Coordinates of C-alpha atoms (C1' of nucleotides) in Angstrom, one line a residue:
Chain A
X1 CA 106.2 50.5 72.7
X2 CA 105.7 47.9 75.4
X3 CA 103.0 45.3 75.3
X4 CA 102.1 42.7 77.8
X5 CA 99.3 40.2 78.5
X6 CA 96.4 40.8 80.9
X7 CA 94.3 38.0 82.4
X8 CA 92.2 36.7 79.6
X9 CA 88.7 38.1 79.7
X10 CA 89.3 39.5 83.1
X11 CA 90.4 43.1 82.4
X12 CA 88.6 45.9 80.7
X13 CA 90.7 49.1 80.5
X14 CA 87.7 51.1 79.3
X15 CA 85.4 50.1 82.1
X16 CA 88.1 50.4 84.7
X17 CA 89.0 54.0 83.7
X18 CA 85.5 55.3 82.9
X19 CA 83.4 53.9 85.7
X20 CA 84.0 56.9 87.9
X21 CA 86.5 55.6 90.4
X22 CA 89.3 57.9 89.0
X23 CA 88.7 61.3 87.4
X24 CA 91.8 62.4 85.6
X25 CA 92.3 60.0 82.7
X26 CA 91.6 61.4 79.3
X27 CA 90.6 59.4 76.3
X28 CA 91.9 60.1 72.8
X29 CA 90.5 57.7 70.4
X30 CA 91.6 54.2 71.4
X31 CA 94.3 55.6 73.7
X32 CA 94.0 56.7 77.3
X33 CA 96.4 59.2 78.9
X34 CA 97.0 59.5 82.6
X35 CA 99.6 59.2 85.3
X36 CA 100.8 56.0 87.0
X37 CA 103.4 56.7 89.7
X38 CA 105.7 59.3 88.4
X39 CA 105.1 58.7 84.7
X40 CA 102.7 60.1 82.2
X41 CA 101.2 57.0 80.5
X42 CA 99.6 56.5 77.1
X43 CA 97.9 53.1 77.0
X44 CA 95.4 51.1 75.1
X45 CA 94.0 47.6 75.1
X46 CA 93.8 45.1 72.2
X47 CA 92.0 42.0 73.4
X48 CA 94.2 40.4 76.1
X49 CA 97.1 42.7 75.4
X50 CA 97.9 46.1 76.9
X51 CA 99.9 48.4 74.8
X52 CA 101.8 51.2 76.5
X53 CA 103.7 53.9 74.7
X54 CA 105.6 54.7 77.8
X55 CA 106.0 53.5 81.4
X56 CA 107.3 50.3 82.9
X57 CA 105.2 47.3 83.2
X58 CA 105.4 46.6 86.9
X59 CA 103.9 49.9 88.1
X60 CA 101.1 49.5 85.6
X61 CA 100.3 46.0 86.7
X62 CA 100.2 47.2 90.3
X63 CA 98.1 50.3 89.5
X64 CA 95.4 48.1 87.8
X65 CA 96.0 45.2 90.3
X66 CA 96.3 42.8 87.4
X67 CA 97.7 40.0 89.6
X68 CA 94.6 40.0 91.8
X69 CA 92.4 37.0 91.2
X70 CA 89.4 38.8 89.7
X71 CA 87.6 35.6 88.7
X72 CA 87.7 34.4 92.3
X73 CA 86.5 37.7 93.6
X74 CA 83.6 37.8 91.1
X75 CA 82.6 34.2 92.0
X76 CA 82.6 35.1 95.7
X77 CA 80.3 38.1 95.3
X78 CA 78.0 36.5 92.7
X79 CA 75.3 35.8 95.3
X80 CA 72.0 36.9 93.7
X81 CA 70.4 37.8 90.3
X82 CA 71.0 41.5 90.7
X83 CA 74.7 41.4 91.2
X84 CA 74.9 38.6 88.7
X85 CA 73.5 40.9 86.0
X86 CA 75.9 43.6 86.9
X87 CA 78.9 41.2 86.8
X88 CA 77.7 40.1 83.4
X89 CA 77.6 43.6 82.0
X90 CA 80.7 45.0 83.7
X91 CA 83.1 42.0 83.7
X92 CA 86.7 43.1 83.6
X93 CA 86.2 46.2 85.8
X94 CA 89.0 46.3 88.3
X95 CA 89.4 48.5 91.4
X96 CA 92.5 50.7 90.8
X97 CA 95.1 51.1 93.5
X98 CA 95.1 54.9 93.9
X99 CA 97.5 57.3 95.5
X100 CA 96.1 58.0 99.0
X101 CA 96.3 61.8 98.9
X102 CA 94.9 62.2 95.4
X103 CA 92.1 59.8 96.3
X104 CA 91.3 61.6 99.5
X105 CA 91.3 65.0 97.9
X106 CA 89.4 63.9 94.9
X107 CA 86.6 62.4 97.0
X108 CA 86.4 65.5 99.2
X109 CA 85.9 67.4 96.0
X110 CA 83.4 64.8 94.7
X111 CA 80.9 65.3 97.5
X112 CA 77.4 66.2 96.2
X113 CA 78.6 66.8 92.6
X114 CA 78.1 64.8 89.4
X115 CA 81.0 63.0 87.7
X116 CA 81.5 65.4 84.7
X117 CA 81.5 68.3 87.2
X118 CA 84.0 66.4 89.5
X119 CA 86.3 65.9 86.5
X120 CA 86.2 69.6 85.7
X121 CA 86.9 70.7 89.2
X122 CA 89.9 68.4 89.5
X123 CA 91.2 69.4 86.1
X124 CA 91.0 73.1 87.1
X125 CA 92.7 72.4 90.4
X126 CA 95.5 70.4 88.8
X127 CA 96.1 73.0 86.1
X128 CA 96.3 75.7 88.7
X129 CA 98.4 74.1 91.4
X130 CA 99.9 70.9 89.9
X131 CA 103.4 70.5 88.5
X132 CA 103.4 70.7 84.7
X133 CA 104.8 67.8 82.7
X134 CA 105.7 68.3 79.1
X135 CA 104.8 65.4 76.8
X136 CA 104.8 64.9 73.1
X137 CA 101.1 65.4 73.0
X138 CA 101.1 68.6 75.1
X139 CA 101.4 69.6 78.7
X140 CA 100.0 67.4 81.4
X141 CA 99.7 68.4 85.1
X142 CA 100.4 66.3 88.2
X143 CA 97.8 66.2 90.9
X144 CA 98.7 69.0 93.3
X145 CA 100.6 68.0 96.4
X146 CA 99.0 68.7 99.8
X147 CA 101.8 71.3 100.4
X148 CA 100.9 73.1 97.2
X149 CA 97.2 73.2 98.2
X150 CA 97.9 74.1 101.8
X151 CA 100.2 77.0 100.9
X152 CA 97.9 78.5 98.3
X153 CA 95.5 81.4 98.8
X154 CA 92.0 80.2 99.5
X155 CA 90.7 82.7 97.0
X156 CA 92.7 81.0 94.2
X157 CA 91.4 77.6 95.2
X158 CA 87.9 78.9 95.1
X159 CA 88.5 79.8 91.4
X160 CA 88.4 76.1 90.7
X161 CA 84.6 76.2 91.3
X162 CA 84.9 73.8 94.3
X163 CA 82.2 75.8 96.1
X164 CA 82.0 75.2 99.9
X165 CA 84.5 72.3 99.5
X166 CA 87.4 74.7 99.1
X167 CA 87.8 75.2 102.9
X168 CA 87.5 71.5 103.6
X169 CA 90.2 70.7 101.0
X170 CA 92.5 73.5 102.2
X171 CA 92.3 72.5 105.8
X172 CA 92.7 68.8 105.2
X173 CA 95.7 69.5 102.9
X174 CA 97.3 71.4 105.7
X175 CA 96.9 68.4 108.1
X176 CA 98.3 65.9 105.6
X177 CA 101.2 68.2 104.7
X178 CA 102.2 68.3 108.3
X179 CA 102.6 64.5 108.5
X180 CA 104.8 63.0 105.7
X181 CA 104.1 59.5 106.9
X182 CA 100.4 59.9 107.0
X183 CA 99.5 57.2 104.3
X184 CA 101.8 54.6 105.9
X185 CA 100.3 55.2 109.3
X186 CA 96.7 54.8 108.0
X187 CA 97.7 51.7 106.0
X188 CA 99.0 50.0 109.2
X189 CA 95.7 50.6 111.1
X190 CA 92.8 48.1 111.4
X191 CA 90.0 49.1 109.1
X192 CA 87.8 50.6 111.8
X193 CA 90.6 52.7 113.3
X194 CA 91.7 53.9 109.8
X195 CA 88.1 54.9 109.1
X196 CA 87.9 56.9 112.3
X197 CA 91.1 58.7 111.5
X198 CA 89.9 59.6 108.1
X199 CA 86.6 60.9 109.4
X200 CA 88.4 63.2 111.7
X201 CA 89.5 65.2 108.6
X202 CA 87.5 68.1 107.4
X203 CA 85.2 67.2 104.5
X204 CA 85.5 63.5 105.2
X205 CA 82.4 61.7 106.3
X206 CA 81.5 58.0 106.2
X207 CA 81.2 57.9 102.4
X208 CA 84.5 59.6 101.6
X209 CA 86.3 57.6 104.2
X210 CA 85.0 54.4 102.8
X211 CA 85.9 55.4 99.2
X212 CA 89.5 56.1 100.4
X213 CA 89.7 52.9 102.3
X214 CA 88.5 51.0 99.2
X215 CA 90.3 52.8 96.4
X216 CA 93.6 53.8 98.1
X217 CA 94.1 51.3 100.9
X218 CA 92.7 48.2 99.2
X219 CA 90.2 47.5 102.0
X220 CA 87.9 45.5 99.7
X221 CA 85.4 44.7 102.5
X222 CA 84.1 48.3 102.8
X223 CA 80.9 49.2 100.9
X224 CA 80.7 53.0 100.2
X225 CA 77.1 54.2 100.0
X226 CA 76.3 57.2 97.7
X227 CA 72.9 58.2 96.4
X228 CA 73.0 55.7 93.6
X229 CA 74.0 52.7 95.8
X230 CA 71.3 53.7 98.3
X231 CA 68.8 53.8 95.5
X232 CA 69.9 50.4 94.1
X233 CA 69.9 48.8 97.5
X234 CA 66.4 50.0 98.3
X235 CA 65.1 49.2 94.8
X236 CA 66.7 45.9 94.2
X237 CA 67.0 44.5 97.7
X238 CA 65.2 44.9 101.0
X239 CA 63.0 48.0 101.1
X240 CA 63.7 49.8 104.4
X241 CA 63.4 53.0 102.6
X242 CA 65.1 55.5 104.9
X243 CA 68.0 53.5 106.3
X244 CA 71.0 55.4 107.6
X245 CA 74.4 55.2 106.0
X246 CA 75.9 52.6 108.4
X247 CA 72.9 50.3 108.1
X248 CA 73.1 50.2 104.2
X249 CA 76.8 49.8 104.3
X250 CA 76.5 47.0 106.8
X251 CA 73.9 45.3 104.7
X252 CA 76.2 45.4 101.7
X253 CA 79.1 44.0 103.7
X254 CA 76.9 41.2 105.1
X255 CA 75.3 40.4 101.7
X256 CA 78.5 40.3 99.6
X257 CA 81.2 39.3 102.1
X258 CA 84.9 40.2 102.2
X259 CA 84.9 41.7 98.7
X260 CA 81.8 43.8 99.2
X261 CA 83.6 46.8 97.9
X262 CA 84.0 45.0 94.5
X263 CA 80.3 44.3 94.5
X264 CA 79.6 48.0 95.3
X265 CA 81.7 49.0 92.3
X266 CA 80.0 46.7 89.9
X267 CA 76.6 47.9 91.1
X268 CA 77.7 51.5 90.7
X269 CA 79.1 50.9 87.3
X270 CA 75.8 49.3 86.2
X271 CA 73.6 51.9 88.0
X272 CA 71.7 53.2 84.9
X273 CA 70.6 49.7 84.0
X274 CA 69.8 48.8 87.6
X275 CA 67.7 51.9 88.3
X276 CA 65.9 52.1 85.0
X277 CA 63.4 49.4 86.0
X278 CA 64.7 46.7 83.6
X279 CA 65.7 44.3 86.3
Chain B
dC1 C1' 64.4 76.9 83.7
dG2 C1' 64.2 73.3 87.8
dC3 C1' 66.1 69.2 89.5
dC4 C1' 70.0 66.5 90.6
dA5 C1' 74.8 65.2 91.8
dG6 C1' 80.0 59.1 94.3
dG7 C1' 77.7 64.2 101.2
dC8 C1' 79.2 66.8 104.9
dG9 C1' 79.1 70.0 109.0
dG10 C1' 76.5 71.6 112.5
dG11 C1' 72.9 71.7 115.2
dA12 C1' 68.6 69.6 117.7
dC13 C1' 66.9 65.8 120.1
Chain C
dG1 C1' 73.3 57.6 118.5
dT2 C1' 69.7 59.5 114.6
dC3 C1' 67.3 63.2 112.0
dC4 C1' 67.2 67.6 109.7
dC5 C1' 68.8 71.4 107.1
dG6 C1' 71.7 74.5 104.4
dC7 C1' 75.0 74.4 101.3
dA8 C1' 78.0 76.5 96.2
dT9 C1' 78.3 75.0 91.7
dG10 C1' 77.7 73.0 87.4
dG11 C1' 75.4 69.3 84.2
dC12 C1' 71.5 68.0 82.0

DNA sequence: CGCCAGGCGGGAC
DNA sequence: GTCCCGCATGGC
């Protein structure tokens, strides 16, 4: 059993894992089980301590970005009463540093679906095509590699109830599998170039591209716009009702600055509160 | 049952 | 460039 300190009052494991940025972690009582790097991790939080039944500290610190100055980020985006309320209710939420391929594939699958459904699709896909890992609490499955997806029969992929997303995933998996250095190449590009490259992939539009830039490549300035964010921006901020994607995303970027992506994630996490008319 | 979901591709204009 | 539509499937 390892334990190590997290920044006091500036990390919430529960909010970070359950806010809908990642889809594969499973909660069992006070414990969360998931994968960090190459290891299956069992982890829980007690106050300002993180307890881990397995796994080394450094990959966990990196995965949760525990060395990032969250307090400074929150102060920099705390620019109006709406985001101020969201920060108050979601303090401790951190943007996870995700694996690029898993993030890309997950958000292709996530298009026009709800979060419980997304989790199910990704679980089916992992159990069908991912490498099994035996643990003391049962079998866990790795997220399928692009090679595993690309070389599988489309009919089998369809069985994971991905619907029309099956073809997009399969085609994009093939492209990624052909280029082993894909993630490094994208990481080295300026944000706009990286976004263009991502959007050239099947099933990747502006929203998926921005999610991948934010969650896998740590481009904290991007402001992904889904139906909830569009609703919040229209309801809580200026009311140009039918504004296109890039206009809303640009407004978020301009309003919240270089950590607009963090503001977006706090607004998304607080979406029920913000859209139920109580602000 | 009907409505909605972390949108996208393909066309029209 | 923007607008519009169809879309598979499951959750609620």
